PDB file of N, CA and C in Angstrom:
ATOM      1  N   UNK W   1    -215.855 225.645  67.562  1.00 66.00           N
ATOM      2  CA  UNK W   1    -216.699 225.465  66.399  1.00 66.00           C
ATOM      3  C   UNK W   1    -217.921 224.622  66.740  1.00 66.00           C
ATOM      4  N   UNK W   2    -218.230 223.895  67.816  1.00 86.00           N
ATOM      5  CA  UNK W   2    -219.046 222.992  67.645  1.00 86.00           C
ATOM      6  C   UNK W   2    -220.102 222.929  67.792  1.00 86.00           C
ATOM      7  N   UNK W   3    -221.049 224.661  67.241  1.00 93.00           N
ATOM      8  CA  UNK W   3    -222.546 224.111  66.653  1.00 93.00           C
ATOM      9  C   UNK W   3    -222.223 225.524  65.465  1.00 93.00           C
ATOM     10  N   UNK W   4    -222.932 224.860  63.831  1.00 95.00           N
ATOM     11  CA  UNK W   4    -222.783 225.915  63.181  1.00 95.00           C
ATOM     12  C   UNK W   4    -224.184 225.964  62.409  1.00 95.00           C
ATOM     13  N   UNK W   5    -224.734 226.780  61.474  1.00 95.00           N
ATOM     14  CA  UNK W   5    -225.943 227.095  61.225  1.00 95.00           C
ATOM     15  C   UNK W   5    -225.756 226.230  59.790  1.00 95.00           C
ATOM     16  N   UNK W   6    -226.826 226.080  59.424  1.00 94.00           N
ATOM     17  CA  UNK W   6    -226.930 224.823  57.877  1.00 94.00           C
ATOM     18  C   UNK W   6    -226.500 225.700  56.792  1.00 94.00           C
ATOM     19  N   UNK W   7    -226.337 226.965  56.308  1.00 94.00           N
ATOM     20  CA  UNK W   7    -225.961 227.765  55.680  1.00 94.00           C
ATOM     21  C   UNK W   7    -224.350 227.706  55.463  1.00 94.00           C
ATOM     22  N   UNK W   8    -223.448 227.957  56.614  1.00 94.00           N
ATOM     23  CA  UNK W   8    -222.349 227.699  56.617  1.00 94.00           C
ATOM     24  C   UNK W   8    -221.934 226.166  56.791  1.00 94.00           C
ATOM     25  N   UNK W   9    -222.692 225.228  56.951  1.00 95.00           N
ATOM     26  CA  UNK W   9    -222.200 223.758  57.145  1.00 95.00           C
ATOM     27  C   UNK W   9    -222.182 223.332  55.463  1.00 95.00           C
ATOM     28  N   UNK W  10    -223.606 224.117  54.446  1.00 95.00           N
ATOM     29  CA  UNK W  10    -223.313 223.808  53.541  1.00 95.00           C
ATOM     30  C   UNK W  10    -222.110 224.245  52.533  1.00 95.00           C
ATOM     31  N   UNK W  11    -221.792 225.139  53.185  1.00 96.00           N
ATOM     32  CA  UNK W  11    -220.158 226.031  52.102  1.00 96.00           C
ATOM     33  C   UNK W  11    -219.017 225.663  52.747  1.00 96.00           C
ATOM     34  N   UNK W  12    -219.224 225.101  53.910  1.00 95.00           N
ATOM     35  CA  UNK W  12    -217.784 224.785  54.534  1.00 95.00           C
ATOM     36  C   UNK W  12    -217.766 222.928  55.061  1.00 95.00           C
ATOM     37  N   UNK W  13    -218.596 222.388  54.155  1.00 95.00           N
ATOM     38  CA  UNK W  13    -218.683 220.890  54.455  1.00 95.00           C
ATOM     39  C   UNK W  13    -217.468 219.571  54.412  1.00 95.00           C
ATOM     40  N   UNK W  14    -216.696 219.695  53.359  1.00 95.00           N
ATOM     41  CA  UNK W  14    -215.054 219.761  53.828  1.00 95.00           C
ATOM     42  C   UNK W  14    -214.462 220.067  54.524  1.00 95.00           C
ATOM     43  N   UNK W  15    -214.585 221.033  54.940  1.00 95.00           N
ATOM     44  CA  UNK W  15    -213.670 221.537  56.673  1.00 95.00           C
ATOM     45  C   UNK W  15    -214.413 220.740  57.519  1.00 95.00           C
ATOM     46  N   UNK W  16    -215.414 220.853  57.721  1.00 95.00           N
ATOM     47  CA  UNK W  16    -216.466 220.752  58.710  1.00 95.00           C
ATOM     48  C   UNK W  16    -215.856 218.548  58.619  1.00 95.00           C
ATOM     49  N   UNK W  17    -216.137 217.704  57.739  1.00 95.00           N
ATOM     50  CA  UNK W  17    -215.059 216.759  58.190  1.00 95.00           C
ATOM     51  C   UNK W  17    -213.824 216.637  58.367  1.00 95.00           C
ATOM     52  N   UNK W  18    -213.414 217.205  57.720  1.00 94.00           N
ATOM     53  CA  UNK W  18    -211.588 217.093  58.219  1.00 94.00           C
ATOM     54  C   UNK W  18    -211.511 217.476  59.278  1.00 94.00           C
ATOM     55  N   UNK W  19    -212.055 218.437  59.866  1.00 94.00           N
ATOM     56  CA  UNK W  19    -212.042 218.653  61.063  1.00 94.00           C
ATOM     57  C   UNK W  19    -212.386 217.277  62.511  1.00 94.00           C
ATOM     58  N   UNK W  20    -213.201 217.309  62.181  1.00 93.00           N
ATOM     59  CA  UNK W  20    -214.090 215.415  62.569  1.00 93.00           C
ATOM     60  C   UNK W  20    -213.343 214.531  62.593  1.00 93.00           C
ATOM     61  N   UNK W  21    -212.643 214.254  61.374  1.00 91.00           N
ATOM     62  CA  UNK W  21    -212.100 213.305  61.217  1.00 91.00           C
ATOM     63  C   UNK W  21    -210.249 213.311  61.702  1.00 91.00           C
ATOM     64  N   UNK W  22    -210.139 214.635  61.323  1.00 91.00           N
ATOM     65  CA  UNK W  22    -208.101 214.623  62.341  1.00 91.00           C
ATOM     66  C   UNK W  22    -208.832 214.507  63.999  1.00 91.00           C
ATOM     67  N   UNK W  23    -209.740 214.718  64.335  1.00 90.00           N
ATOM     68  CA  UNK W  23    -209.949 215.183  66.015  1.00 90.00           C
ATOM     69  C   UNK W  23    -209.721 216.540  66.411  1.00 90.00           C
ATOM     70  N   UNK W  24    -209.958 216.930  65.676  1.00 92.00           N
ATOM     71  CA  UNK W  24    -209.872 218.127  66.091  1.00 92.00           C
ATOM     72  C   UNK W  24    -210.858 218.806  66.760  1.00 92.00           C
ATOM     73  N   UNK W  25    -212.172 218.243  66.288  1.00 93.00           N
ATOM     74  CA  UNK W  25    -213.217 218.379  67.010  1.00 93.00           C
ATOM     75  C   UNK W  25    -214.027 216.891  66.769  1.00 93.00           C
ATOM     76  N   UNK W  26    -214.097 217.406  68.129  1.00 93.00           N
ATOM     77  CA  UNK W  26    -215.052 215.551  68.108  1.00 93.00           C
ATOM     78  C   UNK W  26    -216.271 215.228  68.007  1.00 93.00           C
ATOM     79  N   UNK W  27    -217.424 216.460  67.642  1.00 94.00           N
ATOM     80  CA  UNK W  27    -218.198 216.438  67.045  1.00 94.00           C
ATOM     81  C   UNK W  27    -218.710 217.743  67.113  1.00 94.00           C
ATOM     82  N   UNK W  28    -219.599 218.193  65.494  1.00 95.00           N
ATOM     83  CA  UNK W  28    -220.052 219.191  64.827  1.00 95.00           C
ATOM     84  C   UNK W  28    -221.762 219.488  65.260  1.00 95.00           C
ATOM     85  N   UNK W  29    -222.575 219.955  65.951  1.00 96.00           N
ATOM     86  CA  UNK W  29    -223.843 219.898  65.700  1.00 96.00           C
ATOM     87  C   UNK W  29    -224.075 220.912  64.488  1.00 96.00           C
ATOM     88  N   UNK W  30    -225.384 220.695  63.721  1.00 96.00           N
ATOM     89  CA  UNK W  30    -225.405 221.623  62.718  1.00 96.00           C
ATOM     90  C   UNK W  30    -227.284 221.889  63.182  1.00 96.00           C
ATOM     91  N   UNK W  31    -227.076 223.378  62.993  1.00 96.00           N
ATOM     92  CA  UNK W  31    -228.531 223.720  63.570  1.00 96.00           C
ATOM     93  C   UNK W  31    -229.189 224.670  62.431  1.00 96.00           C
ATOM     94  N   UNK W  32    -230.483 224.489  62.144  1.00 94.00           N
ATOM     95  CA  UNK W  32    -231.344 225.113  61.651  1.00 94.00           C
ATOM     96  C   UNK W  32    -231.844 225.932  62.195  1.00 94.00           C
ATOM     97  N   UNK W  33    -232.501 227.325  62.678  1.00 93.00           N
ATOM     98  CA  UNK W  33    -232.791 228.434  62.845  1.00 93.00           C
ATOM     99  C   UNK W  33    -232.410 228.452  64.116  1.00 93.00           C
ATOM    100  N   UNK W  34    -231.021 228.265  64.483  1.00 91.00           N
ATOM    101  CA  UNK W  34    -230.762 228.355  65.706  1.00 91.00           C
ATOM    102  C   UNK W  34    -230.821 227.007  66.876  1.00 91.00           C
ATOM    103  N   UNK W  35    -231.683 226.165  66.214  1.00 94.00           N
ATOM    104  CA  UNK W  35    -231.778 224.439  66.915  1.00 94.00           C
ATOM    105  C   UNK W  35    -231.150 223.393  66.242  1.00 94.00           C
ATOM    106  N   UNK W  36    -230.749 222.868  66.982  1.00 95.00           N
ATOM    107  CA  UNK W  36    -229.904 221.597  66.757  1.00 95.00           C
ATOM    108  C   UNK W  36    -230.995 220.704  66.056  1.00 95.00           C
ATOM    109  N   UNK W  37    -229.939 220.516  64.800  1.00 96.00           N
ATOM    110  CA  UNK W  37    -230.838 219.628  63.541  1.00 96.00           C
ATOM    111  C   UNK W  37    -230.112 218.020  63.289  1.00 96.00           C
ATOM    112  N   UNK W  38    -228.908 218.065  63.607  1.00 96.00           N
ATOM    113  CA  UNK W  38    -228.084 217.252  63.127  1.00 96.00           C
ATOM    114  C   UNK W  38    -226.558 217.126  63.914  1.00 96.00           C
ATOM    115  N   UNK W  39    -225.934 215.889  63.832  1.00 96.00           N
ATOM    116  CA  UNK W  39    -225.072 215.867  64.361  1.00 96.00           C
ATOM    117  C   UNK W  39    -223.670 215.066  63.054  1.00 96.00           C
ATOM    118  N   UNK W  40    -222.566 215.816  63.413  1.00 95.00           N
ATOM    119  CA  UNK W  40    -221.562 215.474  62.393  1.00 95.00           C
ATOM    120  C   UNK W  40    -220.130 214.940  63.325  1.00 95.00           C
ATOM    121  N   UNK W  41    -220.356 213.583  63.804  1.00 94.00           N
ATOM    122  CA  UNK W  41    -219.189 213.040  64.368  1.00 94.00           C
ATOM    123  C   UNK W  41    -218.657 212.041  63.388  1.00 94.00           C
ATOM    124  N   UNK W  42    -216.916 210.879  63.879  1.00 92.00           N
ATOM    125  CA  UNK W  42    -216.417 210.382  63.418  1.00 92.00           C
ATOM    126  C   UNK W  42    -216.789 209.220  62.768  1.00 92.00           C
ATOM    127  N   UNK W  43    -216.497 208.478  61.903  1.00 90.00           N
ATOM    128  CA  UNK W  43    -216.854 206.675  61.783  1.00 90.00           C
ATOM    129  C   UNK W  43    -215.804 206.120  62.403  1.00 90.00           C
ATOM    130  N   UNK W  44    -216.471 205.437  63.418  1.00 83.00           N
ATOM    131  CA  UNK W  44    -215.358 204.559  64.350  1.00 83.00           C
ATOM    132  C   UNK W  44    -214.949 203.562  63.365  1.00 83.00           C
ATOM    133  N   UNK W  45    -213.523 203.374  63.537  1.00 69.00           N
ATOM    134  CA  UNK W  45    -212.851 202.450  62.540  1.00 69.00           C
ATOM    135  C   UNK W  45    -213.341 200.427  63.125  1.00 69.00           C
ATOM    136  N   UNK W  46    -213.498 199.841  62.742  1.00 69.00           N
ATOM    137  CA  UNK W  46    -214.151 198.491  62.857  1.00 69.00           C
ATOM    138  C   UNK W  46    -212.957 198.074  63.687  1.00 69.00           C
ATOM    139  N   UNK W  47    -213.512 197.159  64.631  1.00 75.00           N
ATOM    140  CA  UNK W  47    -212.306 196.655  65.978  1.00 75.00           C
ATOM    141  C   UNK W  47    -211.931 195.591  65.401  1.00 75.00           C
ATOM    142  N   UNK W  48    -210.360 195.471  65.259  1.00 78.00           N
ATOM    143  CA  UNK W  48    -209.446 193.943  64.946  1.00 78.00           C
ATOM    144  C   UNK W  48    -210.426 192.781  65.905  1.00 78.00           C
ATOM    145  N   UNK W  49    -210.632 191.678  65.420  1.00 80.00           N
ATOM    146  CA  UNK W  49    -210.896 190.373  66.216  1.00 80.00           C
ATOM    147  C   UNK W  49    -209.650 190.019  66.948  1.00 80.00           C
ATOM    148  N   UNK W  50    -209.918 189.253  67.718  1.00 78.00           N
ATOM    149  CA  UNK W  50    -208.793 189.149  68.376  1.00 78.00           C
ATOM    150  C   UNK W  50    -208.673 187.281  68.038  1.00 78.00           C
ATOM    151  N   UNK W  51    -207.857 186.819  67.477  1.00 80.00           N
ATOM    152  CA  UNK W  51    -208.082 185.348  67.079  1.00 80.00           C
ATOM    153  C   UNK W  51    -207.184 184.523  67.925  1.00 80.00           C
ATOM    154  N   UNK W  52    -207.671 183.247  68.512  1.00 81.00           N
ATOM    155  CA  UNK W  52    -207.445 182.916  69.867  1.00 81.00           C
ATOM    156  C   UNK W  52    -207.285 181.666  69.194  1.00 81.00           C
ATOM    157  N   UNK W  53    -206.022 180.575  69.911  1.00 81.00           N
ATOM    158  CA  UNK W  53    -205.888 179.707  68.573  1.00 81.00           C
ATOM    159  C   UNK W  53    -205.071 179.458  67.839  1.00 81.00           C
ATOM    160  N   UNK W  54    -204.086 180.236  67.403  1.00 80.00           N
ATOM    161  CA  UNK W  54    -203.516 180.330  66.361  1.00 80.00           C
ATOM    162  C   UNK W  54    -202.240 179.215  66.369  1.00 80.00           C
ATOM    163  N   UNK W  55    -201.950 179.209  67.422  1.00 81.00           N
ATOM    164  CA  UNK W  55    -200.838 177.832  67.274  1.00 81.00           C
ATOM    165  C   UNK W  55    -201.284 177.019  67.483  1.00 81.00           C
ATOM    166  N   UNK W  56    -202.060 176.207  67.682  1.00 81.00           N
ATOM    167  CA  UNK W  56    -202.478 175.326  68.245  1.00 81.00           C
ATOM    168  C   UNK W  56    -202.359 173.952  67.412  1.00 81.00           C
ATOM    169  N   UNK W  57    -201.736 172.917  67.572  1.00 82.00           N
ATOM    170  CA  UNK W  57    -201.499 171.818  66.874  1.00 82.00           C
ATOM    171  C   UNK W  57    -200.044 172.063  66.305  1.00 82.00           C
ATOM    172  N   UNK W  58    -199.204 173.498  66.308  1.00 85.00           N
ATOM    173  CA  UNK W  58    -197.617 173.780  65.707  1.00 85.00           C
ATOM    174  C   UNK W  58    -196.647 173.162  66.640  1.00 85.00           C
ATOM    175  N   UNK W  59    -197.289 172.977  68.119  1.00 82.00           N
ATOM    176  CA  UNK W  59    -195.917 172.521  68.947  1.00 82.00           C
ATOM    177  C   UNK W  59    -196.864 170.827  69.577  1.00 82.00           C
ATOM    178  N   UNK W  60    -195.206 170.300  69.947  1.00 81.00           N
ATOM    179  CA  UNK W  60    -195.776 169.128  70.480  1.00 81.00           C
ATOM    180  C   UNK W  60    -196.255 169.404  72.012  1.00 81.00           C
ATOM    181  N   UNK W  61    -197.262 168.488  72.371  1.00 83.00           N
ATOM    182  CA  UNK W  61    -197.967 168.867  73.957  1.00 83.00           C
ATOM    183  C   UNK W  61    -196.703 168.307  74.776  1.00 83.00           C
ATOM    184  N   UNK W  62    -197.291 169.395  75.838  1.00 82.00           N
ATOM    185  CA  UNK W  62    -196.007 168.736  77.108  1.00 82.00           C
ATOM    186  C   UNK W  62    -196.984 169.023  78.075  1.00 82.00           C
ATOM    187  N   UNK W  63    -196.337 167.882  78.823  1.00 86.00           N
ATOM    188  CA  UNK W  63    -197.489 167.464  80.412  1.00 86.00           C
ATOM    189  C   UNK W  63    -196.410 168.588  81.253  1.00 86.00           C
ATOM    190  N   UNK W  64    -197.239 168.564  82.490  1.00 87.00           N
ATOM    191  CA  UNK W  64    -196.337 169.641  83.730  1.00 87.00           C
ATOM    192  C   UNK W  64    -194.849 169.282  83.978  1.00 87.00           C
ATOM    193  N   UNK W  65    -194.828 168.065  84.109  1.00 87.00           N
ATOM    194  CA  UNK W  65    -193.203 167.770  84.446  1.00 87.00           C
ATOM    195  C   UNK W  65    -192.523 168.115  83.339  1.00 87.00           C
ATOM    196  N   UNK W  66    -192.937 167.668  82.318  1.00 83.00           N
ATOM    197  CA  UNK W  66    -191.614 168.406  81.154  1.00 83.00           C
ATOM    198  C   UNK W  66    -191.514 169.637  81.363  1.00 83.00           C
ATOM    199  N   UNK W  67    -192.658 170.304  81.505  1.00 82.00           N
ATOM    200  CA  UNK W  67    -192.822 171.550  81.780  1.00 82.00           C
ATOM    201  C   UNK W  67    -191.756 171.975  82.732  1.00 82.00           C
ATOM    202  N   UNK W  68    -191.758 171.814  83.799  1.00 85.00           N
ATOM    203  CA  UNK W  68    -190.708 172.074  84.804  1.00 85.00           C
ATOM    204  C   UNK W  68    -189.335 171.867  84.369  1.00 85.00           C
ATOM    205  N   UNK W  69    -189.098 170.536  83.789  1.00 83.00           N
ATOM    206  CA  UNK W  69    -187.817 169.973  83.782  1.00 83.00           C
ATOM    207  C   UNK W  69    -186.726 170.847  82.743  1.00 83.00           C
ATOM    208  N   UNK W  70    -187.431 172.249  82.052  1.00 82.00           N
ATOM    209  CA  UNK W  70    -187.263 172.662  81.484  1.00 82.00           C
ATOM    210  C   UNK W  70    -186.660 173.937  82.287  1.00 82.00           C
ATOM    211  N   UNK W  71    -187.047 174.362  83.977  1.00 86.00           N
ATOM    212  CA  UNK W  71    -186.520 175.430  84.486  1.00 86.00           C
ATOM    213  C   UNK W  71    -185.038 175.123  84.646  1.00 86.00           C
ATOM    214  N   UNK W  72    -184.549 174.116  85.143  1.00 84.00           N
ATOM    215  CA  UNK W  72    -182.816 174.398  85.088  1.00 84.00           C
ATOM    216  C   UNK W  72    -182.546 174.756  83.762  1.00 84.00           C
ATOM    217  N   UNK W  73    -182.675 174.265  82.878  1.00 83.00           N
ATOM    218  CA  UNK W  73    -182.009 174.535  81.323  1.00 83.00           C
ATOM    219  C   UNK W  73    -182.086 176.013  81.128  1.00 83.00           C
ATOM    220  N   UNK W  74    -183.204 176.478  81.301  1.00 86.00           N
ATOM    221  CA  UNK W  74    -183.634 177.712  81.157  1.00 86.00           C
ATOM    222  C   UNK W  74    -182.565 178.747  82.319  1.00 86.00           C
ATOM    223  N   UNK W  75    -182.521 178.477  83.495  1.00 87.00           N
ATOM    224  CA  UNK W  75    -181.940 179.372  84.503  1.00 87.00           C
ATOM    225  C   UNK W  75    -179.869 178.847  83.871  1.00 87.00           C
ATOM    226  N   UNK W  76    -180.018 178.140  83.216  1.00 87.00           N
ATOM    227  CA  UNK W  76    -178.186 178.086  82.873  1.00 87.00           C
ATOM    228  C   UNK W  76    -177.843 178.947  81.750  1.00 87.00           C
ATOM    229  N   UNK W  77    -179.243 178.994  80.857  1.00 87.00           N
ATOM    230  CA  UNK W  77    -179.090 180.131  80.064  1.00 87.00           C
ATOM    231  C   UNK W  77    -178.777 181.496  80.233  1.00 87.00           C
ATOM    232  N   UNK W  78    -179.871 181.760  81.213  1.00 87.00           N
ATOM    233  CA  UNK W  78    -179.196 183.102  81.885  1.00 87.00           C
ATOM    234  C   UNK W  78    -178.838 183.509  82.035  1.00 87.00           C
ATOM    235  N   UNK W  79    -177.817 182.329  83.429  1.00 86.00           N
ATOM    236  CA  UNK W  79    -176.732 182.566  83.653  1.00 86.00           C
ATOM    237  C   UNK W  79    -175.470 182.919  83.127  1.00 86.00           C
ATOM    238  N   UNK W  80    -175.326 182.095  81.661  1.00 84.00           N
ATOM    239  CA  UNK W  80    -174.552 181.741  80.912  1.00 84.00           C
ATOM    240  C   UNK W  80    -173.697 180.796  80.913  1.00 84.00           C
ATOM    241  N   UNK W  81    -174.103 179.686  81.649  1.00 79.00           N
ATOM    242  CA  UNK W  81    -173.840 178.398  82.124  1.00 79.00           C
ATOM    243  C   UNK W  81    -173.846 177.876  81.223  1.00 79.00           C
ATOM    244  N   UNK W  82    -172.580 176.353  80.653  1.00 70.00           N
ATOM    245  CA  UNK W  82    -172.921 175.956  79.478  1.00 70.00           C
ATOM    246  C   UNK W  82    -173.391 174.483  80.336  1.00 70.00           C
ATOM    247  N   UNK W  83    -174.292 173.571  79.485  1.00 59.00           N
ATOM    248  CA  UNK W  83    -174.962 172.384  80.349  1.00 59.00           C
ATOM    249  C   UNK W  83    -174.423 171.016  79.569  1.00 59.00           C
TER     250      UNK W  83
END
């Protein structure tokens, strides 16, 4: 389908997005006496932000050594070691 004359774009202008819009075709040119007049693609949906942050101040800080002192506990879990 993807170039049709302005005659049929105007009687079939519903198809002509649904089409667009499932993907079915990923874009429509629509031409006037045979030349490309116009173009009929998707609206890109607006991109999620990505929010960076979000815990910050929920847990208490830990320096590196706690940090570490935390791998045995962690590896008995695993295991199924009780401590």
């Amino acid at each position: 389908m993807g170039m049709v004359n302005m005659l049929e774009a105007k009687t079939t202008l519903s198809e002509l997005v649904e089409a667009v819009e499932s993907g079915a075709e990923k874009e429509i040119i629509i031409a006037r006496d045979g030349k490309p007049a116009a173009k009929l693609v998707p609206v890109e949906a607006p991109k999620k932000k990505l929010r960076l942050g979000v815990l910050a101040g929920k847990y208490p800080p830990m320096d590196f050594d706690a940090f570490q002192a935390m791998d045995a506990e962690i590896e008995a879990m695993f295991l199924g070691e009780e401590k």
